[in-house]
Amino acid sequence: MPDGDPVPADGSLPDQAYVGMAQRSLSFYLHVPFCATRCGYCDFNTYTAGELGTAASPQSWLDAALTEIDLAAKVLGAAGDQRMASTVFVGGGTPSLVGAGPLSALLDAVRDRFGLAPGAEVTTEANPESTDPELLGQLRAAGYTRLSLGMQSTSRRVLEILDRTHTAGRALDVVGWARSAGFEHVNLDLIYGTPGETDAEFAESLRAAVDSGVDHISAYSLIVEPGTRLARQVRTGLLPMPDDDVLADRYLLADAALTAAEFDWYEVPNWARDESARCRHNLAYWTGGDWWGIGPGAHSHVGGVRWWNVKHPSAYAAALTGQPPMAPAARDHPPADGLRSPGYAREVLDPDARRMEDILLRLRLRDGIEVAGLLPAGREAARAAAADGLLDPDSWTRGRAVLTLRGRLLADGIALQLTD
Ligand SMILES: C[S@@+](CC[C@H](N)C(=O)[O-])C[C@H]1O[C@@H](n2cnc3c(N)ncnc32)[C@H](O)[C@@H]1O
Ligand code: SF4
C-alpha cells in the first residue's frame, strides 16, 4: 500500500474533489471484516473471532460504520447539493455472517443520510454456509436487490483445497432461495486454476453455475497472494503453483461455455446475461464514479482523491470514537463536532495519473476506449495491438480499442502500453 499523505482529522476533501461532483454518480462500499474461518488463498482484510479476541466486535464495527456514514454525509454535503446513492455494495469478509440486523441498519443509514436513487442497485456478498431463506427474505425486505455468492467450484476436492466449508449443493440451493425471495440479480463467483483442478472439473462448475439460473458469473483465476497459507503450501512444494498456460486455457474455456449459454463478457472476468445484469457498482469503480468505502481498510475515491481507512477493526472503531489507537490526524487535531475520519492516508491524483488509470480500467471493459483520446505513443501501441489481432477490427474501424478474446488474456500488458 502506498504511503500517501495524511487525511485531515475532519475528513475534509481538497477543492478538486468537489469540481463536477453533481455530474458524477455516488456509490457506497460497506466492508464487513469478519469470517468464520479464513480460506487459505485469501488475503482480504478480514478476521476470525479467534484472531480478533476482545479487541473488536460486530457491535463496535457497526457503531463505527454508522458513524462513518454520518461523516460521509457531512463531508460530501459540504458540496451544497446532496446526491443520492446510485449503488451500494456490502462486501467482505462475510456479510452473511453478521446477519440481517446490521446489514439492514447500514442500508437504512445510507438511505436516511443520502437517499437511494430510483432503481438503485443494492448488493450484498454472501457465503453459502451462512445464508438461508430467512436471511434472504429479511435482506430483500430491507431493500437489497442483488446477491453475490461465493461458490468457487462444484468439485468437492477443489473446495477442500480452497478451505471452503460449504458444499456446491448448498451454493446452488442459495441461488434458488434468492430467486424465491425476489432478488432481481444473482451472481456466482468461481475460482479456476486451483492446484489439481482439471478442465473437466472447471467445465462442470461453469455448467452448474449456468444451470442455476443466475444472471451474472465472475470467474477469477486463483492468485497466490504473498503471506497466505496457500503461498506457504506452494513455497514448500506441498501444492504446485497454478500454471499460466493452464490459467489462460481455463479463461478460454469459461468464455466459450458462457458465450454458448448466452452470457456476454463485459469486463475481463465478468459475464452477464444482459446489460441490466451487469454490476453497476463495479462499473462505477471502472468508469471514474465517486465511491465512499465505509469500514476498516476500505478505500474511497471522490473526484481524483483516493484515501484508505485504518485496517484493523479495533483501530477503525477507536478512530471514529476518539479512543486510542486511532488514525494519526484524528489523534493530533480532533474536530470540533466529534466526527473524526478513520482515514489512514490519501493521495490526490494529478491529471496524468487519472488519464493512465482511466485507460488501465476502461480497456478491460467491453466498451473499450476511444483511440483518439490516447497520446501519440499510445495510439501507435494501439495500432500495433490491432495489427497483432489483440483489438477487435470492427470496433477499430469505429475508432475504439476493444480487446479480442486473445487480447483479454493480455489485458493489463496491452493497457499499460496504451498509457504511453
Ligand atoms: C473476498 S471474497 C468475499 C466474499 C465471500 N466471503 C466469499 O468468500 O465468497 C470475494 C471473492 O474474491 C475472490 N477471491 C478472493 N481471494 C482470491 C484469490 N486469491 N484469487 C482469486 N480469487 C479470489 C473469491 O472468488 C471470492 O468469492
Ligand atoms: S470467506 Fe471469503 S473473505 Fe472470508 S476468508 Fe474466505 S474468501 Fe476470504
Tab-separated table of C-alpha atoms and ligand atoms in Angstrom:
chain	number	residue	atom	x	y	z
A	1	MET	CA	0.000	0.000	0.000
A	2	PRO	CA	1.498	3.385	-0.964
A	3	ASP	CA	2.396	5.716	1.919
A	4	GLY	CA	0.218	8.641	0.827
A	5	ASP	CA	-0.445	11.955	2.588
A	6	PRO	CA	-2.216	12.382	5.917
A	7	VAL	CA	-6.022	12.612	5.907
A	8	PRO	CA	-7.308	15.726	7.745
A	9	ALA	CA	-8.869	14.822	11.094
A	10	ASP	CA	-12.313	16.001	9.978
A	11	GLY	CA	-12.063	14.016	6.712
A	12	SER	CA	-12.483	17.153	4.598
A	13	LEU	CA	-11.567	16.887	0.915
A	14	PRO	CA	-9.449	19.203	-1.229
A	15	ASP	CA	-11.380	21.544	-3.549
A	16	GLN	CA	-10.648	19.435	-6.648
A	17	ALA	CA	-12.841	16.620	-5.285
A	18	TYR	CA	-15.893	18.890	-5.446
A	19	VAL	CA	-15.367	20.031	-9.069
A	20	GLY	CA	-18.097	18.484	-11.269
A	21	MET	CA	-19.349	16.406	-8.350
A	22	ALA	CA	-23.037	16.857	-9.161
A	23	GLN	CA	-22.472	15.173	-12.561
A	24	ARG	CA	-20.813	12.076	-11.104
A	25	SER	CA	-22.579	9.040	-9.667
A	26	LEU	CA	-22.171	8.258	-5.957
A	27	SER	CA	-21.677	4.744	-4.608
A	28	PHE	CA	-21.062	3.230	-1.189
A	29	TYR	CA	-18.941	0.218	-0.381
A	30	LEU	CA	-19.506	-1.175	3.130
A	31	HIS	CA	-16.846	-3.549	4.420
A	32	VAL	CA	-17.690	-6.389	6.820
A	33	PRO	CA	-14.344	-7.541	8.259
A	34	PHE	CA	-15.409	-10.904	9.728
A	35	CYS	CA	-15.196	-14.524	8.576
A	36	ALA	CA	-15.989	-17.775	10.366
A	37	THR	CA	-12.702	-19.270	9.136
A	38	ARG	CA	-10.015	-17.950	6.815
A	39	CYS	CA	-9.670	-19.569	3.385
A	40	GLY	CA	-6.021	-20.381	2.689
A	41	TYR	CA	-5.844	-18.310	-0.534
A	42	CYS	CA	-7.463	-15.134	0.799
A	43	ASP	CA	-5.591	-12.004	1.883
A	44	PHE	CA	-8.615	-9.731	2.252
A	45	ASN	CA	-8.908	-7.531	5.333
A	46	THR	CA	-10.962	-9.952	7.383
A	47	TYR	CA	-10.663	-11.612	10.793
A	48	THR	CA	-11.965	-14.688	12.560
A	49	ALA	CA	-13.358	-14.399	16.106
A	50	GLY	CA	-10.179	-16.073	17.372
A	51	GLU	CA	-7.956	-13.517	15.629
A	52	LEU	CA	-9.988	-10.586	16.986
A	53	GLY	CA	-10.311	-11.729	20.584
A	54	THR	CA	-11.847	-8.907	22.607
A	55	ALA	CA	-10.149	-6.184	20.517
A	56	ALA	CA	-13.269	-5.558	18.417
A	57	SER	CA	-16.771	-6.963	17.980
A	58	PRO	CA	-19.511	-6.867	15.338
A	59	GLN	CA	-21.237	-4.271	17.534
A	60	SER	CA	-18.211	-1.939	17.777
A	61	TRP	CA	-17.720	-2.298	13.998
A	62	LEU	CA	-21.385	-1.498	13.296
A	63	ASP	CA	-21.428	1.541	15.612
A	64	ALA	CA	-18.273	2.857	13.968
A	65	ALA	CA	-19.549	2.190	10.421
A	66	LEU	CA	-22.783	4.068	11.172
A	67	THR	CA	-20.714	6.980	12.458
A	68	GLU	CA	-18.609	6.932	9.301
A	69	ILE	CA	-21.809	7.240	7.229
A	70	ASP	CA	-22.555	10.411	9.232
A	71	LEU	CA	-19.042	11.641	8.450
A	72	ALA	CA	-19.577	10.945	4.724
A	73	ALA	CA	-22.845	12.926	4.799
A	74	LYS	CA	-21.050	15.865	6.396
A	75	VAL	CA	-18.051	15.814	4.041
A	76	LEU	CA	-19.984	15.259	0.812
A	77	GLY	CA	-22.763	17.594	1.985
A	78	ALA	CA	-20.198	20.402	2.013
A	79	ALA	CA	-20.677	20.480	-1.787
A	80	GLY	CA	-24.131	22.004	-1.238
A	81	ASP	CA	-26.461	19.683	-3.119
A	82	GLN	CA	-26.646	16.216	-1.609
A	83	ARG	CA	-26.500	13.376	-4.138
A	84	MET	CA	-28.402	10.128	-3.783
A	85	ALA	CA	-26.588	6.805	-3.848
A	86	SER	CA	-26.807	5.001	-7.201
A	87	THR	CA	-25.276	1.792	-5.895
A	88	VAL	CA	-24.458	0.230	-2.527
A	89	PHE	CA	-22.263	-2.861	-2.197
A	90	VAL	CA	-21.678	-4.726	1.050
A	91	GLY	CA	-18.569	-6.866	0.807
A	92	GLY	CA	-16.136	-8.674	2.986
A	93	GLY	CA	-15.236	-10.698	4.697
A	94	THR	CA	-18.544	-12.445	5.107
A	95	PRO	CA	-21.544	-10.098	5.256
A	96	SER	CA	-23.945	-13.020	5.699
A	97	LEU	CA	-22.164	-13.881	8.965
A	98	VAL	CA	-23.338	-10.717	10.758
A	99	GLY	CA	-26.995	-11.320	9.874
A	100	ALA	CA	-29.823	-9.137	8.662
A	101	GLY	CA	-29.875	-6.656	11.576
A	102	PRO	CA	-26.542	-4.908	10.892
A	103	LEU	CA	-26.914	-5.153	7.104
A	104	SER	CA	-30.362	-3.512	7.317
A	105	ALA	CA	-29.097	-0.840	9.720
A	106	LEU	CA	-26.262	0.111	7.358
A	107	LEU	CA	-28.564	0.370	4.354
A	108	ASP	CA	-31.107	2.356	6.385
A	109	ALA	CA	-28.359	4.799	7.366
A	110	VAL	CA	-27.314	5.337	3.729
A	111	ARG	CA	-30.969	5.762	2.762
A	112	ASP	CA	-31.552	8.184	5.610
A	113	ARG	CA	-28.450	10.375	5.070
A	114	PHE	CA	-28.271	10.278	1.251
A	115	GLY	CA	-31.350	8.626	-0.192
A	116	LEU	CA	-31.244	5.843	-2.763
A	117	ALA	CA	-31.588	6.910	-6.405
A	118	PRO	CA	-34.604	5.390	-8.203
A	119	GLY	CA	-33.665	1.852	-9.297
A	120	ALA	CA	-30.541	1.858	-7.117
A	121	GLU	CA	-28.555	-1.388	-7.157
A	122	VAL	CA	-28.011	-2.724	-3.623
A	123	THR	CA	-25.740	-5.780	-3.465
A	124	THR	CA	-24.516	-7.905	-0.630
A	125	GLU	CA	-21.900	-10.605	-0.856
A	126	ALA	CA	-22.711	-13.812	0.980
A	127	ASN	CA	-21.206	-17.188	1.764
A	128	PRO	CA	-23.350	-20.274	1.160
A	129	GLU	CA	-22.895	-21.781	4.626
A	130	SER	CA	-24.155	-18.685	6.469
A	131	THR	CA	-27.047	-17.881	4.137
A	132	ASP	CA	-30.549	-19.311	4.497
A	133	PRO	CA	-34.043	-18.458	3.208
A	134	GLU	CA	-34.884	-16.422	6.315
A	135	LEU	CA	-31.816	-14.182	5.959
A	136	LEU	CA	-32.525	-13.678	2.256
A	137	GLY	CA	-36.139	-12.725	2.940
A	138	GLN	CA	-35.019	-10.191	5.537
A	139	LEU	CA	-32.370	-8.687	3.266
A	140	ARG	CA	-34.821	-8.398	0.378
A	141	ALA	CA	-37.339	-6.695	2.661
A	142	ALA	CA	-34.617	-4.306	3.815
A	143	GLY	CA	-34.031	-3.220	0.198
A	144	TYR	CA	-31.203	-5.410	-1.073
A	145	THR	CA	-31.713	-6.113	-4.788
A	146	ARG	CA	-28.671	-8.197	-5.728
A	147	LEU	CA	-26.835	-11.141	-4.185
A	148	SER	CA	-23.234	-12.087	-4.943
A	149	LEU	CA	-22.430	-15.556	-3.725
A	150	GLY	CA	-19.032	-17.233	-3.424
A	151	MET	CA	-19.497	-20.701	-4.901
A	152	GLN	CA	-15.921	-21.036	-6.283
A	153	SER	CA	-16.283	-24.608	-7.599
A	154	THR	CA	-18.568	-27.617	-7.673
A	155	SER	CA	-15.690	-30.025	-7.081
A	156	ARG	CA	-15.547	-31.289	-3.521
A	157	ARG	CA	-11.777	-31.771	-3.873
A	158	VAL	CA	-11.236	-28.194	-5.097
A	159	LEU	CA	-13.447	-26.737	-2.367
A	160	GLU	CA	-11.369	-28.650	0.170
A	161	ILE	CA	-8.056	-27.326	-1.195
A	162	LEU	CA	-9.537	-23.810	-1.072
A	163	ASP	CA	-10.623	-24.409	2.574
A	164	ARG	CA	-14.239	-23.704	1.695
A	165	THR	CA	-16.592	-25.027	4.341
A	166	HIS	CA	-19.708	-25.373	2.140
A	167	THR	CA	-20.776	-27.885	-0.469
A	168	ALA	CA	-21.525	-26.972	-4.064
A	169	GLY	CA	-25.090	-28.136	-3.474
A	170	ARG	CA	-25.529	-25.552	-0.734
A	171	ALA	CA	-24.429	-22.735	-3.053
A	172	LEU	CA	-26.940	-23.852	-5.671
A	173	ASP	CA	-29.676	-24.043	-3.028
A	174	VAL	CA	-28.922	-20.439	-2.019
A	175	VAL	CA	-29.378	-19.293	-5.625
A	176	GLY	CA	-32.852	-20.850	-5.650
A	177	TRP	CA	-33.727	-19.281	-2.290
A	178	ALA	CA	-32.534	-15.882	-3.541
A	179	ARG	CA	-34.771	-16.104	-6.601
A	180	SER	CA	-37.736	-17.121	-4.407
A	181	ALA	CA	-37.013	-14.219	-2.066
A	182	GLY	CA	-37.275	-11.858	-5.054
A	183	PHE	CA	-33.673	-10.781	-5.618
A	184	GLU	CA	-33.543	-9.112	-9.025
A	185	HIS	CA	-29.974	-10.178	-9.789
A	186	VAL	CA	-27.776	-13.002	-8.514
A	187	ASN	CA	-24.072	-13.520	-9.170
A	188	LEU	CA	-21.917	-16.580	-8.583
A	189	ASP	CA	-18.152	-16.206	-8.058
A	190	LEU	CA	-15.999	-19.021	-9.422
A	191	ILE	CA	-12.259	-19.570	-8.986
A	192	TYR	CA	-10.298	-21.513	-11.593
A	193	GLY	CA	-6.758	-22.864	-11.623
A	194	THR	CA	-6.743	-24.341	-8.118
A	195	PRO	CA	-3.838	-26.823	-7.928
A	196	GLY	CA	-5.095	-30.202	-9.070
A	197	GLU	CA	-8.287	-28.863	-10.693
A	198	THR	CA	-8.966	-30.463	-14.069
A	199	ASP	CA	-10.526	-28.879	-17.161
A	200	ALA	CA	-13.490	-31.198	-16.655
A	201	GLU	CA	-13.996	-30.018	-13.064
A	202	PHE	CA	-13.980	-26.374	-14.127
A	203	ALA	CA	-16.327	-27.122	-17.025
A	204	GLU	CA	-18.689	-28.777	-14.558
A	205	SER	CA	-18.536	-25.710	-12.244
A	206	LEU	CA	-19.447	-23.487	-15.206
A	207	ARG	CA	-22.272	-25.789	-16.247
A	208	ALA	CA	-23.744	-25.842	-12.740
A	209	ALA	CA	-23.454	-22.053	-12.433
A	210	VAL	CA	-25.222	-21.524	-15.774
A	211	ASP	CA	-27.936	-24.094	-14.986
A	212	SER	CA	-28.619	-22.468	-11.601
A	213	GLY	CA	-30.335	-19.598	-13.411
A	214	VAL	CA	-28.104	-16.750	-12.174
A	215	ASP	CA	-27.751	-13.764	-14.481
A	216	HIS	CA	-24.116	-12.921	-13.674
A	217	ILE	CA	-20.965	-15.017	-13.280
A	218	SER	CA	-17.496	-13.865	-12.237
A	219	ALA	CA	-14.649	-16.301	-12.884
A	220	TYR	CA	-11.341	-15.408	-11.233
A	221	SER	CA	-8.020	-17.122	-11.784
A	222	LEU	CA	-6.573	-18.215	-8.456
A	223	ILE	CA	-3.984	-15.675	-7.312
A	224	VAL	CA	-1.340	-16.930	-4.906
A	225	GLU	CA	-1.228	-13.937	-2.571
A	226	PRO	CA	2.002	-13.449	-0.591
A	227	GLY	CA	1.672	-14.243	3.104
A	228	THR	CA	-1.284	-16.624	2.720
A	229	ARG	CA	-1.395	-20.276	3.736
A	230	LEU	CA	-1.660	-21.136	0.029
A	231	ALA	CA	1.584	-19.240	-0.674
A	232	ARG	CA	3.329	-21.267	2.049
A	233	GLN	CA	1.960	-24.520	0.625
A	234	VAL	CA	3.297	-23.562	-2.807
A	235	ARG	CA	6.665	-22.423	-1.412
A	236	THR	CA	7.179	-25.642	0.498
A	237	GLY	CA	6.208	-27.757	-2.509
A	238	LEU	CA	3.021	-29.084	-0.914
A	239	LEU	CA	0.981	-27.665	-3.805
A	240	PRO	CA	2.123	-26.687	-7.330
A	241	MET	CA	1.948	-23.060	-8.489
A	242	PRO	CA	-1.021	-22.511	-10.839
A	243	ASP	CA	0.399	-22.684	-14.368
A	244	ASP	CA	-0.050	-19.590	-16.595
A	245	ASP	CA	-0.905	-21.653	-19.698
A	246	VAL	CA	-3.485	-23.658	-17.759
A	247	LEU	CA	-4.992	-20.416	-16.420
A	248	ALA	CA	-5.216	-18.999	-19.953
A	249	ASP	CA	-6.870	-22.198	-21.221
A	250	ARG	CA	-9.394	-22.088	-18.379
A	251	TYR	CA	-10.281	-18.484	-19.253
A	252	LEU	CA	-10.906	-19.550	-22.850
A	253	LEU	CA	-12.995	-22.448	-21.568
A	254	ALA	CA	-15.038	-20.049	-19.399
A	255	ASP	CA	-15.657	-17.652	-22.262
A	256	ALA	CA	-16.686	-20.437	-24.648
A	257	ALA	CA	-19.076	-22.051	-22.150
A	258	LEU	CA	-20.594	-18.764	-21.005
A	259	THR	CA	-20.950	-17.344	-24.510
A	260	ALA	CA	-22.666	-20.586	-25.599
A	261	ALA	CA	-25.062	-20.105	-22.663
A	262	GLU	CA	-25.817	-16.551	-23.859
A	263	PHE	CA	-23.777	-14.708	-21.271
A	264	ASP	CA	-21.715	-11.775	-22.601
A	265	TRP	CA	-18.385	-10.674	-21.160
A	266	TYR	CA	-18.419	-7.007	-20.129
A	267	GLU	CA	-15.232	-6.842	-18.045
A	268	VAL	CA	-12.400	-9.346	-18.349
A	269	PRO	CA	-13.520	-11.853	-15.638
A	270	ASN	CA	-17.214	-10.831	-15.617
A	271	TRP	CA	-20.079	-12.127	-17.748
A	272	ALA	CA	-23.759	-11.107	-17.634
A	273	ARG	CA	-26.909	-12.421	-19.293
A	274	ASP	CA	-27.866	-8.942	-20.481
A	275	GLU	CA	-26.993	-5.329	-19.884
A	276	SER	CA	-29.351	-4.997	-16.916
A	277	ALA	CA	-27.460	-7.810	-15.143
A	278	ARG	CA	-24.085	-6.046	-15.252
A	279	CYS	CA	-22.846	-4.995	-11.825
A	280	ARG	CA	-23.399	-1.240	-11.846
A	281	HIS	CA	-21.402	-0.807	-8.655
A	282	ASN	CA	-18.265	-2.286	-10.164
A	283	LEU	CA	-18.879	-0.350	-13.380
A	284	ALA	CA	-18.824	2.834	-11.268
A	285	TYR	CA	-15.337	1.832	-9.994
A	286	TRP	CA	-14.134	1.221	-13.524
A	287	THR	CA	-15.552	4.378	-15.091
A	288	GLY	CA	-14.441	7.037	-12.624
A	289	GLY	CA	-17.529	7.340	-10.396
A	290	ASP	CA	-17.302	8.595	-6.817
A	291	TRP	CA	-17.458	5.993	-4.077
A	292	TRP	CA	-17.079	6.143	-0.334
A	293	GLY	CA	-15.766	2.989	1.310
A	294	ILE	CA	-17.140	2.553	4.825
A	295	GLY	CA	-15.348	0.199	7.213
A	296	PRO	CA	-11.895	-0.983	8.273
A	297	GLY	CA	-9.331	-0.792	5.468
A	298	ALA	CA	-11.992	0.387	2.966
A	299	HIS	CA	-10.812	2.511	0.036
A	300	SER	CA	-12.630	5.596	-1.269
A	301	HIS	CA	-12.413	7.731	-4.383
A	302	VAL	CA	-14.015	11.123	-4.918
A	303	GLY	CA	-13.049	13.254	-7.918
A	304	GLY	CA	-9.465	12.016	-8.195
A	305	VAL	CA	-8.860	11.959	-4.423
A	306	ARG	CA	-8.252	8.479	-3.057
A	307	TRP	CA	-7.990	7.535	0.582
A	308	TRP	CA	-7.998	4.371	2.634
A	309	ASN	CA	-9.024	3.669	6.199
A	310	VAL	CA	-7.038	2.211	9.071
A	311	LYS	CA	-7.058	-1.537	8.628
A	312	HIS	CA	-7.746	-3.224	11.922
A	313	PRO	CA	-11.349	-3.215	13.221
A	314	SER	CA	-10.221	-2.074	16.681
A	315	ALA	CA	-8.171	0.846	15.267
A	316	TYR	CA	-11.123	1.695	12.998
A	317	ALA	CA	-13.650	1.775	15.841
A	318	ALA	CA	-11.191	3.703	18.016
A	319	ALA	CA	-10.592	6.296	15.291
A	320	LEU	CA	-14.297	7.043	14.983
A	321	THR	CA	-14.973	7.138	18.706
A	322	GLY	CA	-11.853	9.119	19.597
A	323	GLN	CA	-10.242	6.300	21.584
A	324	PRO	CA	-6.609	5.313	21.087
A	325	PRO	CA	-5.301	3.745	18.897
A	326	MET	CA	-6.695	5.957	16.144
A	327	ALA	CA	-5.811	7.418	12.758
A	328	PRO	CA	-2.851	9.836	13.070
A	329	ALA	CA	-4.691	13.001	12.000
A	330	ALA	CA	-7.703	12.370	14.256
A	331	ARG	CA	-5.349	11.934	17.200
A	332	ASP	CA	-3.400	15.147	16.633
A	333	HIS	CA	-6.233	17.533	15.634
A	334	PRO	CA	-9.628	16.345	16.926
A	335	PRO	CA	-12.514	18.032	15.024
A	336	ALA	CA	-14.970	20.197	16.970
A	337	ASP	CA	-18.115	18.210	16.059
A	338	GLY	CA	-16.527	14.941	17.188
A	339	LEU	CA	-16.803	13.303	13.729
A	340	ARG	CA	-13.286	12.022	13.101
A	341	SER	CA	-12.017	10.440	9.932
A	342	PRO	CA	-10.763	6.845	10.137
A	343	GLY	CA	-8.682	7.627	7.032
A	344	TYR	CA	-5.125	6.334	7.281
A	345	ALA	CA	-3.679	8.138	4.270
A	346	ARG	CA	-4.712	9.630	0.943
A	347	GLU	CA	-3.379	10.605	-2.444
A	348	VAL	CA	-4.524	13.280	-4.844
A	349	LEU	CA	-4.191	12.049	-8.418
A	350	ASP	CA	-2.809	14.538	-10.935
A	351	PRO	CA	-4.397	14.706	-14.420
A	352	ASP	CA	-1.779	12.371	-15.926
A	353	ALA	CA	-2.284	9.735	-13.208
A	354	ARG	CA	-6.047	9.960	-13.766
A	355	ARG	CA	-5.609	9.585	-17.524
A	356	MET	CA	-3.452	6.484	-17.074
A	357	GLU	CA	-5.785	4.901	-14.542
A	358	ASP	CA	-8.734	5.526	-16.820
A	359	ILE	CA	-7.019	3.640	-19.671
A	360	LEU	CA	-5.999	0.739	-17.417
A	361	LEU	CA	-9.563	0.274	-16.149
A	362	ARG	CA	-11.575	1.020	-19.273
A	363	LEU	CA	-9.599	-1.150	-21.668
A	364	ARG	CA	-10.766	-4.132	-19.603
A	365	LEU	CA	-14.384	-3.256	-20.445
A	366	ARG	CA	-16.353	-4.475	-23.437
A	367	ASP	CA	-16.915	-0.848	-24.485
A	368	GLY	CA	-13.146	-0.268	-24.588
A	369	ILE	CA	-11.671	3.188	-25.125
A	370	GLU	CA	-11.667	5.878	-27.769
A	371	VAL	CA	-8.407	5.684	-29.747
A	372	ALA	CA	-8.441	9.421	-30.472
A	373	GLY	CA	-8.232	10.094	-26.726
A	374	LEU	CA	-4.804	8.384	-26.467
A	375	LEU	CA	-1.478	10.223	-26.673
A	376	PRO	CA	0.510	9.684	-29.930
A	377	ALA	CA	2.702	6.887	-28.478
A	378	GLY	CA	-0.373	5.177	-27.018
A	379	ARG	CA	-2.146	5.412	-30.397
A	380	GLU	CA	0.883	3.827	-32.040
A	381	ALA	CA	0.836	0.998	-29.465
A	382	ALA	CA	-2.897	0.519	-30.109
A	383	ARG	CA	-2.225	0.289	-33.859
A	384	ALA	CA	0.384	-2.426	-33.224
A	385	ALA	CA	-2.002	-4.301	-30.900
A	386	ALA	CA	-4.743	-4.123	-33.547
A	387	ALA	CA	-2.325	-5.454	-36.198
A	388	ASP	CA	-1.453	-8.316	-33.784
A	389	GLY	CA	-5.123	-9.307	-33.524
A	390	LEU	CA	-5.405	-8.155	-29.931
A	391	LEU	CA	-8.024	-5.469	-30.679
A	392	ASP	CA	-11.358	-6.043	-32.371
A	393	PRO	CA	-11.206	-4.976	-36.097
A	394	ASP	CA	-14.845	-3.741	-36.294
A	395	SER	CA	-14.506	-1.558	-33.217
A	396	TRP	CA	-11.144	-0.348	-34.538
A	397	THR	CA	-12.783	0.972	-37.704
A	398	ARG	CA	-15.177	2.886	-35.451
A	399	GLY	CA	-12.227	4.431	-33.597
A	400	ARG	CA	-12.434	2.286	-30.478
A	401	ALA	CA	-9.873	-0.026	-28.888
A	402	VAL	CA	-11.781	-3.121	-27.712
A	403	LEU	CA	-9.969	-6.300	-26.692
A	404	THR	CA	-10.404	-9.513	-28.672
A	405	LEU	CA	-10.579	-12.807	-26.789
A	406	ARG	CA	-6.804	-13.237	-27.168
A	407	GLY	CA	-6.363	-9.601	-26.151
A	408	ARG	CA	-8.308	-10.224	-22.961
A	409	LEU	CA	-5.675	-12.763	-21.909
A	410	LEU	CA	-3.071	-9.975	-22.095
A	411	ALA	CA	-5.334	-7.112	-20.998
A	412	ASP	CA	-3.143	-5.411	-18.408
A	413	GLY	CA	0.039	-5.540	-20.513
A	414	ILE	CA	-1.742	-4.052	-23.526
A	415	ALA	CA	-3.419	-1.371	-21.404
A	416	LEU	CA	-0.044	-0.367	-19.978
A	417	GLN	CA	1.343	0.152	-23.494
A	418	LEU	CA	-1.639	2.324	-24.379
A	419	THR	CA	-0.904	4.670	-21.464
A	420	ASP	CA	2.349	5.887	-23.161
B	1	LIG	C1	-13.001	-11.865	-0.753
B	1	LIG	S1	-14.393	-12.760	-1.181
B	1	LIG	C2	-15.644	-12.068	-0.187
B	1	LIG	C3	-16.942	-12.775	-0.326
B	1	LIG	C4	-17.134	-14.059	0.414
B	1	LIG	N1	-16.519	-14.079	1.685
B	1	LIG	C5	-16.644	-15.243	-0.372
B	1	LIG	O1	-15.684	-15.863	0.025
B	1	LIG	O2	-17.262	-15.515	-1.379
B	1	LIG	C6	-14.844	-12.232	-2.812
B	1	LIG	C7	-14.331	-13.119	-3.916
B	1	LIG	O3	-12.972	-12.873	-4.123
B	1	LIG	C8	-12.418	-13.990	-4.775
B	1	LIG	N2	-11.042	-14.185	-4.268
B	1	LIG	C9	-10.576	-13.944	-3.026
B	1	LIG	N3	-9.260	-14.236	-2.952
B	1	LIG	C10	-8.879	-14.668	-4.175
B	1	LIG	C11	-7.643	-15.140	-4.734
B	1	LIG	N4	-6.538	-15.220	-4.004
B	1	LIG	N5	-7.638	-15.499	-6.043
B	1	LIG	C12	-8.762	-15.425	-6.787
B	1	LIG	N6	-9.957	-15.016	-6.311
B	1	LIG	C13	-10.018	-14.638	-5.020
B	1	LIG	C14	-13.330	-15.176	-4.498
B	1	LIG	O4	-13.896	-15.674	-5.678
B	1	LIG	C15	-14.410	-14.591	-3.629
B	1	LIG	O5	-15.671	-15.103	-3.955
B	2	SF4	S1	-14.839	-16.497	3.259
B	2	SF4	FE1	-14.352	-15.009	1.596
B	2	SF4	S2	-13.469	-13.231	2.629
B	2	SF4	FE2	-13.516	-14.919	4.136
B	2	SF4	S3	-11.501	-15.791	4.027
B	2	SF4	FE3	-12.782	-16.939	2.573
B	2	SF4	S4	-12.561	-15.877	0.572
B	2	SF4	FE4	-11.748	-14.517	2.169
